[in-house]
Amino acid sequence: MPKKILVIYYSQTGQLKDIVKNIAQPFEEKKDEYSVTYYNIQLKKDFPFPWPSDVFFNTFPESYLQIPSEILPPPEDVLNQKFDLILFGYQVWYLTPSIPIISFLKSGYAENILKDTPVVTISGTRNMWMLSQEKLKVYLRDLKAQLVGNIALVDRHDNYTSVLTILRWLTTGQKEKSGILPAAGISDEEISGSVKYGKIIEGHLRENNFKDLQPELVKNGAVEIRPFLVRVEKVGNKIFTVWSNLIIKKKEKRPLLIKFFKVYLMAAIWIISPIVLVPHILMTPILWFKRKKQREYLQGINLK
């Protein structure tokens, strides 16, 4: 009897859908051995794409504070099967798994689907996903899922170029290269190349042994850790905690506070972040071993 694979994802632009389909390809090619089911999470009231700028920034507090929206029920073939493996694709919004993903995880459906099932998480992001993955690990643990692997595909352009290209993509729908700016998002070569991760996962599922899956994925480039971005994420989480709680509590001042937050966020990216980079570089010799240990942890699947 074929082993059952479930692919869960939410994708506005189609990029994450392409990623998970490529990773699932080795299973699709062996239809006598595997049955693949796709579950695209759908919100009762979906978010727009392209995003109007005001809507994009107004989504911040609910995103960061992990406040769910209502989702449509998953299809019957998702609810009424027990799967042998789940490929779990997710995006990061404001240093946190996206609202659709959080909404699924906090729904009444998630535990029934995820419980006692091996899960490989797959993220497609600009570049900061590390602490978001830590938050996702907690959800998976509480839902009694078995996290056996993680793949993190990112935009390889520098931090500032990727800010410009992702904002252009999200607010205008234009992904393609224009002027001096390259195409937005993860490169087509990296997306198509992600098939190799599916082959690795398929080999471990065939042997019913996921013990060494994550080290093999890491060895093949599935997870890159940039210590400076980890530092930026840590600082960002502290600041986002203050801003998000302030906006939620001061409901009558929300429109004004969102405008202030937008200005602050742009300043943080273009002014504060370069300032933080200098001491980060200077401290490299002193913190080398600490950062090495941090990198090894974040490349893994265990939860502290």
PDB file of C-alpha atoms in Angstrom:
ATOM      1  CA  MET A   1       0.000   0.000   0.000  1.00  0.00           C
ATOM      2  CA  PRO A   2       1.476   3.420  -0.966  1.00  0.00           C
ATOM      3  CA  LYS A   3       2.785   5.626   1.820  1.00  0.00           C
ATOM      4  CA  LYS A   4       0.796   8.820   2.234  1.00  0.00           C
ATOM      5  CA  ILE A   5       2.416  12.246   1.959  1.00  0.00           C
ATOM      6  CA  LEU A   6       0.621  15.472   2.895  1.00  0.00           C
ATOM      7  CA  VAL A   7       1.935  18.812   1.631  1.00  0.00           C
ATOM      8  CA  ILE A   8       0.619  21.770   3.641  1.00  0.00           C
ATOM      9  CA  TYR A   9       1.259  25.349   2.514  1.00  0.00           C
ATOM     10  CA  TYR A  10      -0.100  28.868   2.085  1.00  0.00           C
ATOM     11  CA  SER A  11       1.243  30.939  -0.786  1.00  0.00           C
ATOM     12  CA  GLN A  12       0.108  34.305  -2.136  1.00  0.00           C
ATOM     13  CA  THR A  13       2.740  34.774  -4.851  1.00  0.00           C
ATOM     14  CA  GLY A  14       3.085  31.115  -5.827  1.00  0.00           C
ATOM     15  CA  GLN A  15       6.749  30.973  -4.796  1.00  0.00           C
ATOM     16  CA  LEU A  16       6.236  28.693  -1.798  1.00  0.00           C
ATOM     17  CA  LYS A  17       3.871  26.512  -3.811  1.00  0.00           C
ATOM     18  CA  ASP A  18       6.643  26.016  -6.397  1.00  0.00           C
ATOM     19  CA  ILE A  19       9.115  25.155  -3.645  1.00  0.00           C
ATOM     20  CA  VAL A  20       6.971  22.513  -1.937  1.00  0.00           C
ATOM     21  CA  LYS A  21       5.937  20.991  -5.281  1.00  0.00           C
ATOM     22  CA  ASN A  22       9.597  20.634  -6.272  1.00  0.00           C
ATOM     23  CA  ILE A  23      10.460  19.016  -2.951  1.00  0.00           C
ATOM     24  CA  ALA A  24       7.466  16.678  -3.331  1.00  0.00           C
ATOM     25  CA  GLN A  25       8.454  15.760  -6.918  1.00  0.00           C
ATOM     26  CA  PRO A  26      10.469  12.623  -6.026  1.00  0.00           C
ATOM     27  CA  PHE A  27       7.359  11.258  -4.296  1.00  0.00           C
ATOM     28  CA  GLU A  28       5.119  12.209  -7.246  1.00  0.00           C
ATOM     29  CA  GLU A  29       7.414  10.297  -9.586  1.00  0.00           C
ATOM     30  CA  LYS A  30       6.891   7.054  -7.662  1.00  0.00           C
ATOM     31  CA  LYS A  31       3.113   6.783  -7.720  1.00  0.00           C
ATOM     32  CA  ASP A  32       3.205   3.062  -6.954  1.00  0.00           C
ATOM     33  CA  GLU A  33       5.048   3.803  -3.689  1.00  0.00           C
ATOM     34  CA  TYR A  34       3.574   7.133  -2.600  1.00  0.00           C
ATOM     35  CA  SER A  35       0.279   9.000  -2.612  1.00  0.00           C
ATOM     36  CA  VAL A  36       0.688  12.792  -2.403  1.00  0.00           C
ATOM     37  CA  THR A  37      -2.086  15.090  -1.138  1.00  0.00           C
ATOM     38  CA  TYR A  38      -1.832  18.908  -1.252  1.00  0.00           C
ATOM     39  CA  TYR A  39      -3.531  21.126   1.297  1.00  0.00           C
ATOM     40  CA  ASN A  40      -3.521  24.854   0.537  1.00  0.00           C
ATOM     41  CA  ILE A  41      -4.622  26.637   3.728  1.00  0.00           C
ATOM     42  CA  GLN A  42      -7.470  29.020   2.957  1.00  0.00           C
ATOM     43  CA  LEU A  43      -8.673  31.854   5.152  1.00  0.00           C
ATOM     44  CA  LYS A  44     -12.344  32.702   5.352  1.00  0.00           C
ATOM     45  CA  LYS A  45     -11.308  36.281   4.566  1.00  0.00           C
ATOM     46  CA  ASP A  46      -8.039  36.216   2.664  1.00  0.00           C
ATOM     47  CA  PHE A  47      -5.374  38.896   2.450  1.00  0.00           C
ATOM     48  CA  PRO A  48      -4.961  40.877  -0.789  1.00  0.00           C
ATOM     49  CA  PHE A  49      -2.140  40.473  -3.272  1.00  0.00           C
ATOM     50  CA  PRO A  50      -0.556  42.745  -4.277  1.00  0.00           C
ATOM     51  CA  TRP A  51      -0.771  44.358  -0.854  1.00  0.00           C
ATOM     52  CA  PRO A  52      -1.919  47.972  -0.512  1.00  0.00           C
ATOM     53  CA  SER A  53       0.825  49.572   1.601  1.00  0.00           C
ATOM     54  CA  ASP A  54      -1.520  50.539   4.431  1.00  0.00           C
ATOM     55  CA  VAL A  55      -2.931  46.989   4.666  1.00  0.00           C
ATOM     56  CA  PHE A  56       0.556  45.459   4.670  1.00  0.00           C
ATOM     57  CA  PHE A  57       1.738  47.484   7.658  1.00  0.00           C
ATOM     58  CA  ASN A  58      -1.627  47.250   9.414  1.00  0.00           C
ATOM     59  CA  THR A  59      -1.185  43.476   9.501  1.00  0.00           C
ATOM     60  CA  PHE A  60       1.880  43.816  11.733  1.00  0.00           C
ATOM     61  CA  PRO A  61       0.459  43.594  15.292  1.00  0.00           C
ATOM     62  CA  GLU A  62      -1.771  40.568  14.612  1.00  0.00           C
ATOM     63  CA  SER A  63       1.084  38.887  12.733  1.00  0.00           C
ATOM     64  CA  TYR A  64       3.657  39.360  15.436  1.00  0.00           C
ATOM     65  CA  LEU A  65       1.293  38.566  18.332  1.00  0.00           C
ATOM     66  CA  GLN A  66       0.125  35.410  16.500  1.00  0.00           C
ATOM     67  CA  ILE A  67      -3.551  36.353  16.551  1.00  0.00           C
ATOM     68  CA  PRO A  68      -5.367  33.915  14.254  1.00  0.00           C
ATOM     69  CA  SER A  69      -8.039  34.460  11.632  1.00  0.00           C
ATOM     70  CA  GLU A  70     -10.746  31.964  10.741  1.00  0.00           C
ATOM     71  CA  ILE A  71      -9.786  29.330   8.184  1.00  0.00           C
ATOM     72  CA  LEU A  72     -11.983  27.269   5.903  1.00  0.00           C
ATOM     73  CA  PRO A  73     -12.178  23.596   6.922  1.00  0.00           C
ATOM     74  CA  PRO A  74      -9.531  21.382   5.306  1.00  0.00           C
ATOM     75  CA  PRO A  75     -10.816  18.973   2.622  1.00  0.00           C
ATOM     76  CA  GLU A  76     -12.197  15.627   3.736  1.00  0.00           C
ATOM     77  CA  ASP A  77      -9.274  13.720   2.185  1.00  0.00           C
ATOM     78  CA  VAL A  78      -6.946  15.680   4.501  1.00  0.00           C
ATOM     79  CA  LEU A  79      -9.069  15.247   7.620  1.00  0.00           C
ATOM     80  CA  ASN A  80      -9.865  11.576   7.180  1.00  0.00           C
ATOM     81  CA  GLN A  81      -6.441  10.102   6.441  1.00  0.00           C
ATOM     82  CA  LYS A  82      -3.429   9.284   8.576  1.00  0.00           C
ATOM     83  CA  PHE A  83      -0.282  10.392   6.778  1.00  0.00           C
ATOM     84  CA  ASP A  84       3.194   8.872   6.897  1.00  0.00           C
ATOM     85  CA  LEU A  85       4.919  12.228   6.347  1.00  0.00           C
ATOM     86  CA  ILE A  86       3.952  15.901   6.225  1.00  0.00           C
ATOM     87  CA  LEU A  87       5.865  18.524   4.242  1.00  0.00           C
ATOM     88  CA  PHE A  88       4.929  21.777   5.986  1.00  0.00           C
ATOM     89  CA  GLY A  89       5.576  24.894   3.894  1.00  0.00           C
ATOM     90  CA  TYR A  90       5.363  28.290   5.553  1.00  0.00           C
ATOM     91  CA  GLN A  91       6.177  31.975   5.100  1.00  0.00           C
ATOM     92  CA  VAL A  92       7.447  34.452   7.669  1.00  0.00           C
ATOM     93  CA  TRP A  93       5.542  37.676   8.322  1.00  0.00           C
ATOM     94  CA  TYR A  94       7.137  40.129  10.739  1.00  0.00           C
ATOM     95  CA  LEU A  95       9.601  37.601  12.222  1.00  0.00           C
ATOM     96  CA  THR A  96       6.773  35.126  12.894  1.00  0.00           C
ATOM     97  CA  PRO A  97       5.026  32.325  10.949  1.00  0.00           C
ATOM     98  CA  SER A  98       2.391  34.006   8.782  1.00  0.00           C
ATOM     99  CA  ILE A  99      -1.171  34.590   9.996  1.00  0.00           C
ATOM    100  CA  PRO A 100      -2.587  31.813   7.747  1.00  0.00           C
ATOM    101  CA  ILE A 101      -0.079  29.336   9.197  1.00  0.00           C
ATOM    102  CA  ILE A 102      -0.753  30.446  12.785  1.00  0.00           C
ATOM    103  CA  SER A 103      -4.485  30.291  12.060  1.00  0.00           C
ATOM    104  CA  PHE A 104      -4.155  26.678  10.949  1.00  0.00           C
ATOM    105  CA  LEU A 105      -1.970  25.734  13.922  1.00  0.00           C
ATOM    106  CA  LYS A 106      -4.459  27.308  16.339  1.00  0.00           C
ATOM    107  CA  SER A 107      -7.489  25.786  14.628  1.00  0.00           C
ATOM    108  CA  GLY A 108      -9.217  22.682  15.851  1.00  0.00           C
ATOM    109  CA  TYR A 109      -7.933  20.798  12.808  1.00  0.00           C
ATOM    110  CA  ALA A 110      -4.169  20.967  13.286  1.00  0.00           C
ATOM    111  CA  GLU A 111      -3.638  18.465  16.093  1.00  0.00           C
ATOM    112  CA  ASN A 112      -5.717  15.771  14.391  1.00  0.00           C
ATOM    113  CA  ILE A 113      -3.640  16.180  11.219  1.00  0.00           C
ATOM    114  CA  LEU A 114      -0.178  16.615  12.773  1.00  0.00           C
ATOM    115  CA  LYS A 115      -0.275  14.401  15.869  1.00  0.00           C
ATOM    116  CA  ASP A 116       2.309  11.595  15.933  1.00  0.00           C
ATOM    117  CA  THR A 117       3.293  12.321  12.328  1.00  0.00           C
ATOM    118  CA  PRO A 118       6.817  13.069  11.026  1.00  0.00           C
ATOM    119  CA  VAL A 119       6.999  16.662   9.770  1.00  0.00           C
ATOM    120  CA  VAL A 120       9.568  18.428   7.606  1.00  0.00           C
ATOM    121  CA  THR A 121       9.232  22.212   7.785  1.00  0.00           C
ATOM    122  CA  ILE A 122       9.990  24.193   4.615  1.00  0.00           C
ATOM    123  CA  SER A 123      10.290  27.981   4.626  1.00  0.00           C
ATOM    124  CA  GLY A 124      10.667  30.365   1.704  1.00  0.00           C
ATOM    125  CA  THR A 125      11.696  33.781   3.019  1.00  0.00           C
ATOM    126  CA  ARG A 126      13.610  36.979   2.378  1.00  0.00           C
ATOM    127  CA  ASN A 127      16.344  36.073   4.860  1.00  0.00           C
ATOM    128  CA  MET A 128      15.181  36.175   8.491  1.00  0.00           C
ATOM    129  CA  TRP A 129      13.481  32.918   9.453  1.00  0.00           C
ATOM    130  CA  MET A 130      15.576  31.557  12.343  1.00  0.00           C
ATOM    131  CA  LEU A 131      13.574  32.716  15.368  1.00  0.00           C
ATOM    132  CA  SER A 132      10.317  32.196  13.504  1.00  0.00           C
ATOM    133  CA  GLN A 133      11.323  28.548  13.199  1.00  0.00           C
ATOM    134  CA  GLU A 134      11.849  28.484  16.965  1.00  0.00           C
ATOM    135  CA  LYS A 135       8.256  29.669  17.435  1.00  0.00           C
ATOM    136  CA  LEU A 136       7.032  27.019  14.999  1.00  0.00           C
ATOM    137  CA  LYS A 137       8.930  24.306  16.887  1.00  0.00           C
ATOM    138  CA  VAL A 138       6.900  25.127  20.001  1.00  0.00           C
ATOM    139  CA  TYR A 139       3.597  24.773  18.127  1.00  0.00           C
ATOM    140  CA  LEU A 140       4.652  21.436  16.622  1.00  0.00           C
ATOM    141  CA  ARG A 141       5.765  20.128  20.006  1.00  0.00           C
ATOM    142  CA  ASP A 142       2.499  21.172  21.656  1.00  0.00           C
ATOM    143  CA  LEU A 143       0.514  19.560  18.833  1.00  0.00           C
ATOM    144  CA  LYS A 144       2.518  16.341  19.345  1.00  0.00           C
ATOM    145  CA  ALA A 145       3.980  16.404  15.847  1.00  0.00           C
ATOM    146  CA  GLN A 146       7.393  14.834  15.204  1.00  0.00           C
ATOM    147  CA  LEU A 147       9.714  17.418  13.672  1.00  0.00           C
ATOM    148  CA  VAL A 148      12.273  15.403  11.693  1.00  0.00           C
ATOM    149  CA  GLY A 149      13.687  17.984   9.275  1.00  0.00           C
ATOM    150  CA  ASN A 150      13.876  21.617   8.256  1.00  0.00           C
ATOM    151  CA  ILE A 151      14.657  23.336   4.949  1.00  0.00           C
ATOM    152  CA  ALA A 152      15.056  27.120   4.715  1.00  0.00           C
ATOM    153  CA  LEU A 153      15.297  28.695   1.264  1.00  0.00           C
ATOM    154  CA  VAL A 154      16.143  32.410   1.197  1.00  0.00           C
ATOM    155  CA  ASP A 155      16.761  35.350  -1.113  1.00  0.00           C
ATOM    156  CA  ARG A 156      20.544  35.364  -1.609  1.00  0.00           C
ATOM    157  CA  HIS A 157      20.820  39.093  -2.330  1.00  0.00           C
ATOM    158  CA  ASP A 158      22.180  41.425   0.337  1.00  0.00           C
ATOM    159  CA  ASN A 159      19.831  42.571   3.093  1.00  0.00           C
ATOM    160  CA  TYR A 160      19.157  46.032   1.659  1.00  0.00           C
ATOM    161  CA  THR A 161      18.634  44.978  -1.951  1.00  0.00           C
ATOM    162  CA  SER A 162      16.183  42.272  -0.851  1.00  0.00           C
ATOM    163  CA  VAL A 163      14.204  44.825   1.197  1.00  0.00           C
ATOM    164  CA  LEU A 164      13.643  46.922  -1.922  1.00  0.00           C
ATOM    165  CA  THR A 165      12.791  43.999  -4.193  1.00  0.00           C
ATOM    166  CA  ILE A 166      10.403  42.330  -1.736  1.00  0.00           C
ATOM    167  CA  LEU A 167       8.530  45.584  -1.060  1.00  0.00           C
ATOM    168  CA  ARG A 168       8.225  46.143  -4.817  1.00  0.00           C
ATOM    169  CA  TRP A 169       6.934  42.601  -5.276  1.00  0.00           C
ATOM    170  CA  LEU A 170       4.446  42.671  -2.402  1.00  0.00           C
ATOM    171  CA  THR A 171       2.980  46.107  -3.152  1.00  0.00           C
ATOM    172  CA  THR A 172       3.001  46.060  -6.983  1.00  0.00           C
ATOM    173  CA  GLY A 173       3.096  42.375  -7.884  1.00  0.00           C
ATOM    174  CA  GLN A 174       6.288  42.885  -9.909  1.00  0.00           C
ATOM    175  CA  LYS A 175       8.830  40.159  -9.291  1.00  0.00           C
ATOM    176  CA  GLU A 176      10.889  40.651 -12.434  1.00  0.00           C
ATOM    177  CA  LYS A 177      14.152  42.581 -12.615  1.00  0.00           C
ATOM    178  CA  SER A 178      13.748  46.299 -13.297  1.00  0.00           C
ATOM    179  CA  GLY A 179      16.350  49.045 -13.535  1.00  0.00           C
ATOM    180  CA  ILE A 180      19.211  48.333 -11.154  1.00  0.00           C
ATOM    181  CA  LEU A 181      17.122  46.022  -8.984  1.00  0.00           C
ATOM    182  CA  PRO A 182      17.296  42.251  -9.562  1.00  0.00           C
ATOM    183  CA  ALA A 183      14.305  39.920  -9.566  1.00  0.00           C
ATOM    184  CA  ALA A 184      12.687  39.500  -6.158  1.00  0.00           C
ATOM    185  CA  GLY A 185      12.599  36.392  -4.046  1.00  0.00           C
ATOM    186  CA  ILE A 186      14.399  33.076  -4.125  1.00  0.00           C
ATOM    187  CA  SER A 187      16.169  32.365  -7.405  1.00  0.00           C
ATOM    188  CA  ASP A 188      14.532  30.054  -9.939  1.00  0.00           C
ATOM    189  CA  GLU A 189      17.683  27.909  -9.893  1.00  0.00           C
ATOM    190  CA  GLU A 190      17.432  27.386  -6.146  1.00  0.00           C
ATOM    191  CA  ILE A 191      13.725  26.595  -6.327  1.00  0.00           C
ATOM    192  CA  SER A 192      14.171  24.033  -9.108  1.00  0.00           C
ATOM    193  CA  GLY A 193      17.241  22.672  -7.319  1.00  0.00           C
ATOM    194  CA  SER A 194      15.207  21.982  -4.182  1.00  0.00           C
ATOM    195  CA  VAL A 195      14.204  18.660  -5.768  1.00  0.00           C
ATOM    196  CA  LYS A 196      17.426  17.302  -4.239  1.00  0.00           C
ATOM    197  CA  TYR A 197      15.993  17.768  -0.761  1.00  0.00           C
ATOM    198  CA  GLY A 198      12.935  15.770  -1.727  1.00  0.00           C
ATOM    199  CA  LYS A 199      15.193  12.926  -2.870  1.00  0.00           C
ATOM    200  CA  ILE A 200      16.993  12.967   0.473  1.00  0.00           C
ATOM    201  CA  ILE A 201      13.709  12.943   2.406  1.00  0.00           C
ATOM    202  CA  GLU A 202      12.298  10.160   0.213  1.00  0.00           C
ATOM    203  CA  GLY A 203      15.324   7.979   0.935  1.00  0.00           C
ATOM    204  CA  HIS A 204      14.864   8.343   4.688  1.00  0.00           C
ATOM    205  CA  LEU A 205      11.097   7.706   4.503  1.00  0.00           C
ATOM    206  CA  ARG A 206      11.693   4.589   2.420  1.00  0.00           C
ATOM    207  CA  GLU A 207      13.987   3.283   5.173  1.00  0.00           C
ATOM    208  CA  ASN A 208      11.588   4.490   7.914  1.00  0.00           C
ATOM    209  CA  ASN A 209      14.540   6.204   9.592  1.00  0.00           C
ATOM    210  CA  PHE A 210      14.669   9.983  10.031  1.00  0.00           C
ATOM    211  CA  LYS A 211      17.465   9.992  12.616  1.00  0.00           C
ATOM    212  CA  ASP A 212      20.115  11.436  10.311  1.00  0.00           C
ATOM    213  CA  LEU A 213      17.812  13.333   7.953  1.00  0.00           C
ATOM    214  CA  GLN A 214      18.555  16.840   9.214  1.00  0.00           C
ATOM    215  CA  PRO A 215      22.371  16.469   9.179  1.00  0.00           C
ATOM    216  CA  GLU A 216      22.146  15.236   5.584  1.00  0.00           C
ATOM    217  CA  LEU A 217      19.870  18.134   4.590  1.00  0.00           C
ATOM    218  CA  VAL A 218      22.297  20.609   6.213  1.00  0.00           C
ATOM    219  CA  LYS A 219      25.254  18.968   4.491  1.00  0.00           C
ATOM    220  CA  ASN A 220      23.484  19.562   1.164  1.00  0.00           C
ATOM    221  CA  GLY A 221      22.848  23.268   1.821  1.00  0.00           C
ATOM    222  CA  ALA A 222      19.285  23.196   3.151  1.00  0.00           C
ATOM    223  CA  VAL A 223      19.967  25.568   6.055  1.00  0.00           C
ATOM    224  CA  GLU A 224      22.316  28.561   6.031  1.00  0.00           C
ATOM    225  CA  ILE A 225      22.745  30.594   9.219  1.00  0.00           C
ATOM    226  CA  ARG A 226      23.987  34.197   9.055  1.00  0.00           C
ATOM    227  CA  PRO A 227      24.975  35.235  12.614  1.00  0.00           C
ATOM    228  CA  PHE A 228      24.396  38.940  11.971  1.00  0.00           C
ATOM    229  CA  LEU A 229      20.799  38.300  10.901  1.00  0.00           C
ATOM    230  CA  VAL A 230      20.220  36.210  14.026  1.00  0.00           C
ATOM    231  CA  ARG A 231      21.338  39.232  16.041  1.00  0.00           C
ATOM    232  CA  VAL A 232      19.022  41.503  14.046  1.00  0.00           C
ATOM    233  CA  GLU A 233      16.125  39.097  14.646  1.00  0.00           C
ATOM    234  CA  LYS A 234      16.723  39.050  18.399  1.00  0.00           C
ATOM    235  CA  VAL A 235      16.716  42.838  18.559  1.00  0.00           C
ATOM    236  CA  GLY A 236      13.732  42.976  16.207  1.00  0.00           C
ATOM    237  CA  ASN A 237      11.681  40.621  18.378  1.00  0.00           C
ATOM    238  CA  LYS A 238      12.227  42.801  21.440  1.00  0.00           C
ATOM    239  CA  ILE A 239      11.214  45.957  19.566  1.00  0.00           C
ATOM    240  CA  PHE A 240       8.265  44.297  17.807  1.00  0.00           C
ATOM    241  CA  THR A 241       6.958  43.114  21.197  1.00  0.00           C
ATOM    242  CA  VAL A 242       6.761  46.710  22.384  1.00  0.00           C
ATOM    243  CA  TRP A 243       5.241  48.095  19.175  1.00  0.00           C
ATOM    244  CA  SER A 244       2.668  45.325  18.658  1.00  0.00           C
ATOM    245  CA  ASN A 245       1.351  45.476  22.227  1.00  0.00           C
ATOM    246  CA  LEU A 246       1.178  49.258  22.099  1.00  0.00           C
ATOM    247  CA  ILE A 247      -0.833  49.225  18.852  1.00  0.00           C
ATOM    248  CA  ILE A 248      -3.217  46.519  20.090  1.00  0.00           C
ATOM    249  CA  LYS A 249      -3.854  48.267  23.405  1.00  0.00           C
ATOM    250  CA  LYS A 250      -4.279  51.798  21.980  1.00  0.00           C
ATOM    251  CA  LYS A 251      -7.077  50.898  19.564  1.00  0.00           C
ATOM    252  CA  GLU A 252      -8.272  54.477  19.113  1.00  0.00           C
ATOM    253  CA  LYS A 253      -4.749  55.535  18.047  1.00  0.00           C
ATOM    254  CA  ARG A 254      -4.049  52.534  15.833  1.00  0.00           C
ATOM    255  CA  PRO A 255      -3.944  54.354  12.437  1.00  0.00           C
ATOM    256  CA  LEU A 256      -1.477  56.925  13.793  1.00  0.00           C
ATOM    257  CA  LEU A 257       0.659  54.323  15.563  1.00  0.00           C
ATOM    258  CA  ILE A 258       0.836  52.191  12.406  1.00  0.00           C
ATOM    259  CA  LYS A 259       2.191  55.238  10.534  1.00  0.00           C
ATOM    260  CA  PHE A 260       4.810  55.781  13.243  1.00  0.00           C
ATOM    261  CA  PHE A 261       5.713  52.094  13.155  1.00  0.00           C
ATOM    262  CA  LYS A 262       6.192  52.226   9.379  1.00  0.00           C
ATOM    263  CA  VAL A 263       8.608  55.162   9.726  1.00  0.00           C
ATOM    264  CA  TYR A 264      10.425  53.418  12.572  1.00  0.00           C
ATOM    265  CA  LEU A 265      10.748  50.153  10.626  1.00  0.00           C
ATOM    266  CA  MET A 266      12.280  51.874   7.617  1.00  0.00           C
ATOM    267  CA  ALA A 267      14.689  53.753   9.887  1.00  0.00           C
ATOM    268  CA  ALA A 268      15.630  50.524  11.648  1.00  0.00           C
ATOM    269  CA  ILE A 269      16.402  48.799   8.342  1.00  0.00           C
ATOM    270  CA  TRP A 270      18.386  51.626   6.767  1.00  0.00           C
ATOM    271  CA  ILE A 271      19.989  53.345   9.766  1.00  0.00           C
ATOM    272  CA  ILE A 272      20.003  51.207  12.919  1.00  0.00           C
ATOM    273  CA  SER A 273      20.869  47.913  11.228  1.00  0.00           C
ATOM    274  CA  PRO A 274      24.160  49.198   9.697  1.00  0.00           C
ATOM    275  CA  ILE A 275      25.128  50.634  13.088  1.00  0.00           C
ATOM    276  CA  VAL A 276      24.539  47.260  14.761  1.00  0.00           C
ATOM    277  CA  LEU A 277      26.707  45.597  12.089  1.00  0.00           C
ATOM    278  CA  VAL A 278      29.873  47.382  13.187  1.00  0.00           C
ATOM    279  CA  PRO A 279      30.105  45.984  16.752  1.00  0.00           C
ATOM    280  CA  HIS A 280      28.942  42.604  15.413  1.00  0.00           C
ATOM    281  CA  ILE A 281      31.987  42.465  13.131  1.00  0.00           C
ATOM    282  CA  LEU A 282      34.349  43.747  15.829  1.00  0.00           C
ATOM    283  CA  MET A 283      33.162  41.098  18.295  1.00  0.00           C
ATOM    284  CA  THR A 284      33.608  38.204  15.849  1.00  0.00           C
ATOM    285  CA  PRO A 285      36.933  36.883  17.287  1.00  0.00           C
ATOM    286  CA  ILE A 286      35.589  37.010  20.854  1.00  0.00           C
ATOM    287  CA  LEU A 287      32.211  35.409  20.090  1.00  0.00           C
ATOM    288  CA  TRP A 288      33.372  32.923  17.444  1.00  0.00           C
ATOM    289  CA  PHE A 289      32.742  29.780  19.537  1.00  0.00           C
ATOM    290  CA  LYS A 290      29.416  31.077  20.868  1.00  0.00           C
ATOM    291  CA  ARG A 291      28.226  31.842  17.336  1.00  0.00           C
ATOM    292  CA  LYS A 292      29.410  28.448  16.113  1.00  0.00           C
ATOM    293  CA  LYS A 293      27.353  26.742  18.818  1.00  0.00           C
ATOM    294  CA  GLN A 294      24.377  28.973  17.968  1.00  0.00           C
ATOM    295  CA  ARG A 295      24.674  28.134  14.266  1.00  0.00           C
ATOM    296  CA  GLU A 296      24.757  24.391  14.952  1.00  0.00           C
ATOM    297  CA  TYR A 297      21.657  24.666  17.134  1.00  0.00           C
ATOM    298  CA  LEU A 298      19.666  26.721  14.606  1.00  0.00           C
ATOM    299  CA  GLN A 299      20.583  24.326  11.805  1.00  0.00           C
ATOM    300  CA  GLY A 300      19.086  21.494  13.848  1.00  0.00           C
ATOM    301  CA  ILE A 301      15.545  20.495  14.761  1.00  0.00           C
ATOM    302  CA  ASN A 302      15.740  20.260  18.552  1.00  0.00           C
ATOM    303  CA  LEU A 303      14.043  22.780  20.825  1.00  0.00           C
ATOM    304  CA  LYS A 304      15.890  24.266  23.792  1.00  0.00           C
TER     305      LYS A 304
END
